[in-house]
Coordinates of C-alpha atoms in Angstrom, one line a residue:
M1 CA 51.5 -23.0 74.0
T2 CA 53.1 -20.4 71.7
E3 CA 50.1 -17.8 72.0
A4 CA 49.2 -18.4 75.7
R5 CA 50.2 -15.1 76.8
T6 CA 49.3 -12.8 73.8
E7 CA 46.1 -14.8 72.8
T8 CA 43.1 -12.8 71.4
R9 CA 39.9 -15.2 70.9
G10 CA 38.0 -15.1 67.7
P11 CA 34.1 -15.7 67.4
V12 CA 34.7 -19.4 66.9
W13 CA 31.0 -20.1 67.2
I14 CA 30.4 -18.5 63.9
A15 CA 32.8 -21.2 62.1
A16 CA 31.4 -23.8 64.0
I17 CA 27.7 -23.2 63.0
I18 CA 29.0 -23.0 59.2
L19 CA 30.8 -26.3 59.6
F20 CA 27.9 -27.9 61.4
T21 CA 25.6 -27.0 58.3
T22 CA 28.0 -28.8 56.0
L23 CA 27.2 -32.2 57.8
L24 CA 23.5 -31.6 57.3
P25 CA 21.7 -33.7 54.2
P26 CA 21.9 -31.5 51.0
E27 CA 18.1 -32.3 50.6
V28 CA 17.7 -29.6 53.7
R29 CA 17.2 -26.7 51.3
V30 CA 14.9 -24.1 49.8
T31 CA 14.6 -22.4 46.6
V32 CA 14.5 -18.6 46.0
A33 CA 14.3 -17.1 42.7
G34 CA 16.0 -19.6 41.0
I35 CA 18.8 -19.9 43.6
E36 CA 19.2 -22.9 45.8
L37 CA 19.4 -21.9 49.2
F38 CA 21.3 -24.7 51.1
S39 CA 21.4 -25.0 54.8
Y40 CA 25.1 -23.2 54.8
R41 CA 23.7 -20.5 52.5
L42 CA 20.9 -19.7 54.9
A43 CA 23.4 -19.8 58.0
F44 CA 25.4 -17.5 56.0
L45 CA 22.5 -15.1 55.8
L46 CA 21.5 -15.3 59.2
L47 CA 25.3 -15.0 60.3
L48 CA 26.2 -12.1 58.2
P49 CA 25.5 -9.3 60.7
F50 CA 27.9 -11.0 63.0
I51 CA 30.5 -11.8 60.2
V52 CA 30.7 -7.8 59.3
R53 CA 30.7 -7.0 63.0
H54 CA 34.0 -9.0 63.6
A55 CA 35.6 -8.5 60.2
P56 CA 37.5 -5.4 61.2
A57 CA 39.1 -7.1 64.1
N58 CA 40.4 -10.2 62.8
V59 CA 40.9 -9.2 58.9
R60 CA 43.1 -6.4 59.2
K61 CA 45.1 -6.7 56.0
P62 CA 44.8 -8.6 52.7
L63 CA 46.8 -11.7 52.2
P64 CA 47.8 -13.0 49.0
S65 CA 45.5 -15.9 49.1
D66 CA 42.7 -13.2 50.0
L67 CA 43.4 -11.6 46.6
L68 CA 43.6 -15.0 44.9
V69 CA 40.6 -16.2 46.3
L70 CA 38.6 -13.0 45.4
F71 CA 39.8 -13.0 41.8
S72 CA 38.7 -16.5 41.5
V73 CA 35.3 -15.4 42.5
V74 CA 35.0 -12.7 40.2
W75 CA 36.3 -14.3 37.3
M76 CA 33.5 -17.2 37.9
V77 CA 30.9 -14.8 37.6
A78 CA 32.3 -13.0 34.7
A79 CA 33.0 -16.4 32.8
M80 CA 29.3 -17.3 33.6
V81 CA 28.0 -13.9 32.5
A82 CA 30.1 -14.3 29.2
N83 CA 28.6 -17.6 28.3
Q84 CA 24.9 -17.5 29.7
G85 CA 24.4 -13.7 29.4
L86 CA 23.8 -11.0 32.3
A87 CA 20.8 -11.9 34.3
S88 CA 21.3 -16.0 33.8
G89 CA 24.8 -15.9 34.3
I90 CA 24.7 -14.0 37.7
Q91 CA 22.0 -16.4 38.9
R92 CA 23.8 -19.5 37.8
S93 CA 27.2 -18.6 39.3
L94 CA 26.8 -16.3 42.2
S95 CA 25.8 -18.9 44.7
V96 CA 28.5 -21.4 44.0
A97 CA 31.1 -18.5 43.8
M98 CA 29.8 -17.1 47.1
D99 CA 30.1 -20.5 48.9
L100 CA 33.8 -20.3 48.0
L101 CA 34.1 -16.8 49.3
L102 CA 31.9 -16.8 52.3
G103 CA 33.4 -20.0 53.4
Y104 CA 37.0 -18.5 53.3
V105 CA 35.9 -15.2 55.0
V106 CA 33.9 -16.9 57.7
A107 CA 37.5 -18.8 58.7
R108 CA 39.4 -15.5 58.2
V109 CA 36.9 -13.6 60.6
S110 CA 36.5 -16.7 63.3
I111 CA 39.9 -17.9 63.9
A112 CA 42.2 -15.6 65.5
S113 CA 44.7 -17.9 66.8
I114 CA 46.1 -21.6 66.4
N115 CA 44.4 -22.2 69.9
D116 CA 41.1 -20.9 68.5
L117 CA 41.5 -23.5 65.5
R118 CA 41.9 -26.2 68.1
R119 CA 38.7 -25.1 70.1
L120 CA 36.7 -25.3 66.8
F121 CA 37.8 -28.9 66.2
V122 CA 36.8 -29.6 69.9
I123 CA 33.4 -28.2 69.2
M124 CA 33.0 -30.4 66.1
A125 CA 34.3 -33.8 67.1
P126 CA 30.8 -34.8 68.4
M127 CA 29.2 -33.6 65.0
Y128 CA 32.0 -35.5 62.9
L129 CA 31.5 -38.8 64.7
V130 CA 27.9 -39.0 64.3
A131 CA 28.3 -38.3 60.6
G132 CA 30.8 -41.1 60.6
L133 CA 28.7 -43.4 62.5
L134 CA 25.6 -42.9 60.0
V135 CA 27.9 -43.6 57.2
M136 CA 29.0 -47.0 58.8
A137 CA 25.5 -47.8 59.9
E138 CA 24.5 -47.5 56.4
S139 CA 27.4 -49.5 55.0
V140 CA 27.1 -52.5 57.2
T141 CA 23.2 -52.6 57.0
H142 CA 23.2 -52.3 53.3
R143 CA 20.5 -49.8 53.4
L144 CA 19.9 -45.8 53.3
I145 CA 18.9 -44.4 56.6
V146 CA 19.4 -40.7 56.6
Q147 CA 17.6 -39.8 53.6
P148 CA 14.4 -41.7 54.2
V149 CA 14.3 -39.6 57.4
V150 CA 15.0 -36.5 55.8
R151 CA 12.0 -37.2 53.5
S152 CA 9.9 -37.8 56.6
F153 CA 10.5 -34.4 57.6
F154 CA 10.2 -32.7 54.3
P155 CA 7.4 -34.3 52.6
N156 CA 7.5 -32.0 49.8
I157 CA 11.2 -32.7 49.1
E158 CA 10.5 -33.8 45.5
A159 CA 8.4 -30.6 44.8
M160 CA 11.6 -28.7 45.5
G161 CA 13.5 -30.5 42.8
I162 CA 15.4 -32.9 45.2
V163 CA 15.9 -36.4 43.7
M164 CA 15.9 -39.1 46.3
T165 CA 18.9 -41.4 46.1
S166 CA 17.9 -44.8 45.4
L167 CA 19.6 -48.0 46.3
A168 CA 20.1 -48.7 42.2
N169 CA 22.6 -45.8 42.4
Y170 CA 24.9 -47.7 44.5
Q171 CA 26.8 -51.0 44.6
A172 CA 28.4 -53.1 47.2
R173 CA 32.1 -53.2 47.5
L174 CA 34.2 -55.6 49.9
G175 CA 30.9 -56.9 51.0
L176 CA 29.9 -53.5 52.3
F177 CA 27.4 -50.9 51.2
R178 CA 28.9 -47.8 49.9
G179 CA 27.4 -45.8 53.0
V180 CA 26.5 -41.9 52.3
G181 CA 24.9 -40.7 55.4
A182 CA 24.3 -36.8 55.4
F183 CA 26.7 -36.4 52.4
P184 CA 26.0 -35.7 49.0
H185 CA 27.7 -38.7 47.7
P186 CA 29.9 -41.5 49.1
I187 CA 33.1 -40.2 47.7
L188 CA 32.7 -36.7 49.2
G189 CA 31.8 -38.2 52.5
G190 CA 34.8 -40.4 52.3
L191 CA 36.9 -37.1 51.3
Y192 CA 35.5 -35.2 53.9
L193 CA 35.9 -37.8 56.9
A194 CA 39.4 -39.0 55.7
S195 CA 40.8 -35.5 55.8
L196 CA 40.0 -35.2 59.5
L197 CA 42.8 -37.8 60.2
P198 CA 46.1 -35.6 60.0
L199 CA 44.0 -32.9 61.5
Y200 CA 43.0 -34.4 64.7
F201 CA 46.3 -36.6 64.9
S202 CA 48.4 -33.4 64.9
S203 CA 46.1 -31.0 67.0
Q204 CA 47.8 -32.3 70.2
L205 CA 44.4 -32.0 71.8
R206 CA 44.1 -34.0 75.0
G207 CA 41.4 -36.4 76.0
W208 CA 38.6 -37.4 74.1
P209 CA 38.1 -34.7 71.4
R210 CA 41.2 -36.2 69.7
K211 CA 40.3 -39.8 70.1
V212 CA 36.6 -39.0 68.7
G213 CA 38.4 -36.8 65.7
L214 CA 40.5 -39.9 64.8
L215 CA 37.8 -42.3 64.8
S216 CA 35.7 -39.9 62.6
G217 CA 38.3 -40.0 60.1
C218 CA 39.0 -43.8 60.2
L219 CA 34.8 -44.1 59.5
A220 CA 35.5 -42.9 56.0
F221 CA 36.7 -46.5 55.1
F222 CA 33.1 -47.4 55.2
T223 CA 32.3 -45.1 52.1
V224 CA 34.1 -47.9 50.3
S225 CA 35.6 -45.3 48.0
S226 CA 39.1 -45.5 46.4
T227 CA 39.4 -41.7 47.1
A228 CA 38.8 -42.2 51.0
F229 CA 41.3 -45.3 50.8
M230 CA 44.0 -43.2 49.0
I231 CA 43.7 -40.2 51.5
L232 CA 43.9 -42.4 54.6
A233 CA 46.9 -43.9 53.1
L234 CA 48.3 -40.9 52.2
S235 CA 47.8 -39.2 55.5
I236 CA 49.3 -42.1 57.6
G237 CA 52.2 -41.8 55.2
L238 CA 52.6 -37.9 55.8
L239 CA 52.5 -38.2 59.3
F240 CA 54.8 -41.0 59.7
Y241 CA 57.2 -39.2 57.4
D242 CA 56.7 -36.0 59.6
R243 CA 57.7 -38.0 62.6
I244 CA 60.8 -39.4 60.8
T245 CA 61.8 -35.6 60.5
L246 CA 61.8 -35.4 63.9
M247 CA 63.5 -38.1 64.9
V248 CA 66.4 -38.3 62.0
Q249 CA 68.7 -35.7 61.6
G250 CA 69.1 -34.7 58.0
I251 CA 65.6 -35.7 56.6
R252 CA 63.5 -32.7 55.7
W253 CA 60.3 -32.1 54.1
Q254 CA 61.9 -30.3 51.3
G255 CA 63.6 -33.6 50.4
L256 CA 60.4 -35.5 50.1
L257 CA 58.8 -32.8 47.9
L258 CA 61.6 -32.7 45.7
M259 CA 61.8 -36.3 45.4
L260 CA 58.0 -36.4 44.6
G261 CA 58.0 -33.6 42.2
L262 CA 60.9 -35.2 40.2
G263 CA 58.9 -38.7 40.3
L264 CA 55.8 -37.0 39.0
L265 CA 57.5 -35.2 36.2
A266 CA 59.2 -38.3 35.0
Y267 CA 56.0 -40.2 35.2
Q268 CA 54.3 -37.5 33.1
L269 CA 57.4 -37.6 30.6
F270 CA 58.0 -41.4 30.3
S271 CA 54.5 -43.3 31.1
A272 CA 52.3 -44.2 28.4
H273 CA 49.3 -42.2 29.7
G274 CA 50.9 -39.4 32.1
L275 CA 49.6 -38.4 35.5
I276 CA 46.2 -38.1 34.0
G277 CA 46.3 -42.0 33.4
L278 CA 47.5 -42.2 37.0
T279 CA 44.6 -40.5 38.3
V280 CA 42.3 -42.8 36.4
K281 CA 44.2 -46.2 37.4
L282 CA 43.5 -45.3 41.1
A283 CA 39.8 -45.9 40.7
V284 CA 38.6 -49.0 42.4
D285 CA 35.9 -50.0 39.7
G286 CA 37.2 -50.5 36.1
N287 CA 34.1 -49.0 34.4
T288 CA 34.7 -45.8 36.7
A289 CA 38.3 -45.6 35.5
Y290 CA 37.3 -46.0 31.9
Y291 CA 34.6 -43.4 31.9
R292 CA 37.2 -41.0 33.7
S293 CA 39.6 -41.7 30.9
L294 CA 37.0 -40.3 28.5
T295 CA 36.1 -37.4 30.4
W296 CA 39.5 -36.3 30.7
Q297 CA 39.9 -36.8 26.9
F298 CA 36.9 -34.8 25.7
A299 CA 36.5 -32.4 28.5
G300 CA 40.1 -31.5 28.5
A301 CA 39.5 -30.6 24.5
A302 CA 36.6 -28.5 25.3
V303 CA 38.9 -26.4 27.7
A304 CA 41.6 -26.2 25.2
A305 CA 39.3 -24.9 22.7
H306 CA 37.6 -22.2 25.4
P307 CA 40.7 -21.5 27.5
V308 CA 39.4 -18.2 28.9
F309 CA 35.9 -18.1 30.1
G310 CA 35.2 -21.9 29.5
L311 CA 31.8 -23.1 28.6
G312 CA 29.6 -22.0 31.5
D313 CA 26.9 -24.3 32.1
G314 CA 27.2 -25.8 28.5
H315 CA 27.9 -29.6 27.6
F316 CA 31.1 -30.5 26.2
A317 CA 31.5 -32.6 23.0
R318 CA 31.4 -36.0 23.6
P319 CA 30.2 -39.4 22.0
V320 CA 26.4 -39.8 22.2
W321 CA 26.5 -43.0 24.2
M322 CA 28.4 -41.0 27.0
V323 CA 25.0 -39.9 28.4
S324 CA 26.1 -38.2 31.8
D325 CA 28.6 -35.2 31.4
T326 CA 29.5 -35.3 35.0
I327 CA 32.9 -34.4 35.8
D328 CA 34.4 -36.4 38.8
N329 CA 37.4 -33.8 39.0
Y330 CA 37.1 -30.5 40.9
W331 CA 40.0 -29.1 39.1
L332 CA 38.9 -30.0 35.4
L333 CA 35.1 -29.0 36.1
L334 CA 36.2 -25.4 37.1
A335 CA 38.2 -25.2 33.9
V336 CA 35.2 -26.5 31.9
R337 CA 32.9 -24.0 33.4
Y338 CA 35.2 -20.8 33.8
G339 CA 38.4 -21.4 31.9
Y340 CA 41.9 -21.9 33.2
A341 CA 42.0 -18.7 35.5
V342 CA 39.8 -20.0 38.1
P343 CA 41.6 -23.3 38.9
A344 CA 44.7 -21.7 38.6
A345 CA 44.1 -19.1 40.9
Q346 CA 42.5 -21.3 43.6
L347 CA 45.5 -23.9 43.3
L348 CA 47.8 -21.1 43.6
A349 CA 45.9 -19.8 46.6
T350 CA 46.3 -23.4 48.1
T351 CA 50.0 -23.5 47.4
T352 CA 50.5 -20.1 49.0
V353 CA 48.6 -21.0 52.2
M354 CA 50.6 -24.3 52.4
F355 CA 53.9 -22.5 51.8
Q356 CA 53.1 -19.7 54.7
L357 CA 52.0 -22.8 57.0
G358 CA 55.2 -24.4 56.5
Q359 CA 57.3 -21.2 57.1
G360 CA 55.0 -20.3 60.3
S361 CA 55.9 -23.8 61.9
R362 CA 59.2 -22.6 62.2
A363 CA 58.4 -19.5 64.3
V364 CA 56.1 -21.3 66.7
D365 CA 57.1 -24.0 69.4
R366 CA 57.0 -27.5 68.8
T367 CA 53.4 -28.4 69.6
D368 CA 52.0 -25.6 67.5
A369 CA 54.3 -26.5 64.8
Y370 CA 53.2 -29.8 64.5
F371 CA 49.7 -28.9 64.2
L372 CA 50.5 -26.1 61.5
R373 CA 52.1 -29.0 59.5
G374 CA 48.8 -31.1 60.2
I375 CA 46.7 -28.2 58.8
C376 CA 48.8 -28.2 55.6
M377 CA 48.6 -32.2 55.1
T378 CA 45.0 -31.8 55.5
I379 CA 44.7 -29.1 52.8
G380 CA 46.8 -31.1 50.9
V381 CA 45.1 -34.2 50.7
V382 CA 41.8 -32.1 50.0
T383 CA 43.3 -30.5 47.1
L384 CA 44.7 -33.8 45.9
G385 CA 41.1 -35.4 46.3
G386 CA 39.8 -32.6 44.0
F387 CA 41.3 -34.5 41.1
F388 CA 39.2 -37.6 41.9
V389 CA 35.9 -36.1 42.7
A390 CA 33.9 -32.6 42.2
L391 CA 34.1 -30.6 45.2
F392 CA 30.5 -29.3 45.7
S393 CA 27.9 -28.7 48.4
G394 CA 29.2 -28.8 52.2
V395 CA 32.5 -30.2 50.9
Q396 CA 33.3 -27.2 48.8
I397 CA 32.7 -25.0 52.2
W398 CA 35.1 -27.3 53.8
F399 CA 37.6 -26.8 51.6
A400 CA 37.3 -23.0 51.8
V401 CA 37.3 -23.0 55.4
L402 CA 40.4 -25.1 55.5
L403 CA 42.0 -22.2 53.5
G404 CA 41.0 -19.6 55.6
C405 CA 42.0 -21.4 58.8
G406 CA 45.5 -22.1 57.3
A407 CA 46.0 -18.5 56.3
N408 CA 45.0 -17.2 59.6
C409 CA 47.1 -19.5 61.7
A410 CA 50.1 -18.9 59.4
L411 CA 49.7 -15.2 59.7
F412 CA 49.5 -15.6 63.6
A413 CA 52.7 -17.6 63.6
R414 CA 54.5 -14.8 62.0
G415 CA 53.0 -12.3 64.4
Q416 CA 54.2 -14.5 67.2
D417 CA 57.8 -14.6 65.9
K418 CA 57.9 -10.9 65.3
L419 CA 56.7 -10.1 69.0
R420 CA 59.3 -12.6 70.3
Q421 CA 62.0 -10.5 68.3
S422 CA 60.8 -7.4 69.2
R423 CA 60.6 -8.4 73.1
T424 CA 64.3 -9.7 72.4
I425 CA 65.4 -6.5 71.1
A426 CA 63.6 -4.5 74.0
E427 CA 65.1 -6.7 76.6
Q428 CA 68.6 -6.2 75.3
R429 CA 68.0 -2.6 75.1
A430 CA 67.2 -2.5 78.8
R431 CA 70.1 -4.5 79.8
S432 CA 72.1 -1.9 78.0
A433 CA 70.5 1.0 79.8
I434 CA 71.0 -0.2 83.2
M435 CA 74.7 -1.6 82.7
P436 CA 77.2 1.3 84.2
P437 CA 79.7 2.2 81.6
R438 CA 83.2 0.7 81.3
P439 CA 86.1 2.3 82.5
A440 CA 88.3 3.7 79.6
A441 CA 91.3 1.6 80.7
A442 CA 89.1 -1.2 80.2
R443 CA 88.2 -0.4 76.5

């Protein structure tokens, strides 16, 4: 592979531990000084000395995505302080903001090369399979399995403010129970698992890790979620198009992106409900679709009225009969809580990393280039999935880790390209130095 001769290994085990904790049930947590310490936050605290130790070796200079993520985190805290006051604002925002920052930093510290990322997903493949099989088992048996077991190990779980999920909160679709497994919600579980499909398919791993990872991604079907179905279909379509670009000369990703952009622009301008209506129509359940449209209407109006710092933890104005103020849209939720700046910064960071991955794929060999495009697809489908569900708990960590891994792999690819160019120049100079001068008559 491209980096075989110049590879520097990072502490992949740090990222593996963090990703493992994202697969633990959210009920595994404690509350300290009003801050919920989920399993991944406890892991962050325990691993902090190792993160600090390895950071200087792997995070040598800031990237544009680094600055955008840091800006987003600072603005989240500032917005909550502006809305809730100093003490309450810091308490309410710091944990969520640090989830984003630490997930990103862990990836930047742990992944030093493209092969490091492959090693990470070899380690994670069995864990993803277990997570997917638990979802499938709940789906086909029509009963919860993970949460009752967790409750038996944590008898005081309700005293910690954790509400057990009941069967009444779920419904059967297509004859299957909406499996949740160890995830906070079936939609989040479907998003997480389905995003593994392009990652493992493009990884070029040999043997069982690739097969196990692909199987884990396909098990997202058993969440019976429209978001999971959409991401699975989109991932397969993107992988198929990528294969066409390799087989047919003249077909490039730029053409697809241009057509997609023009198509979405036309839909926004000439359709009755625009792109917001499109996200609503993709819901499997009609009631969910209607409620989402109302959420867009009233939450969007609240953001327009408070564009700078949002509402904090305040409730947006809505009809009395809309009992829940839940927002099933990560980007809209960020805007409601913190204003336009936070979702704009995170989307810009995502776009920047994806663009750099695309550029980096031109600087490495075909095997690594395919993997970089797969990482780009995964980041893209998770970002799109954020328009259909609020990314929180371990899935937000997954999103942040993906961004950090993408930034590092793109940086590594550019470094390999510069190294190759410098070697070529050195070889040319060496050949020029040993060649005898030509006679004057020959000049």
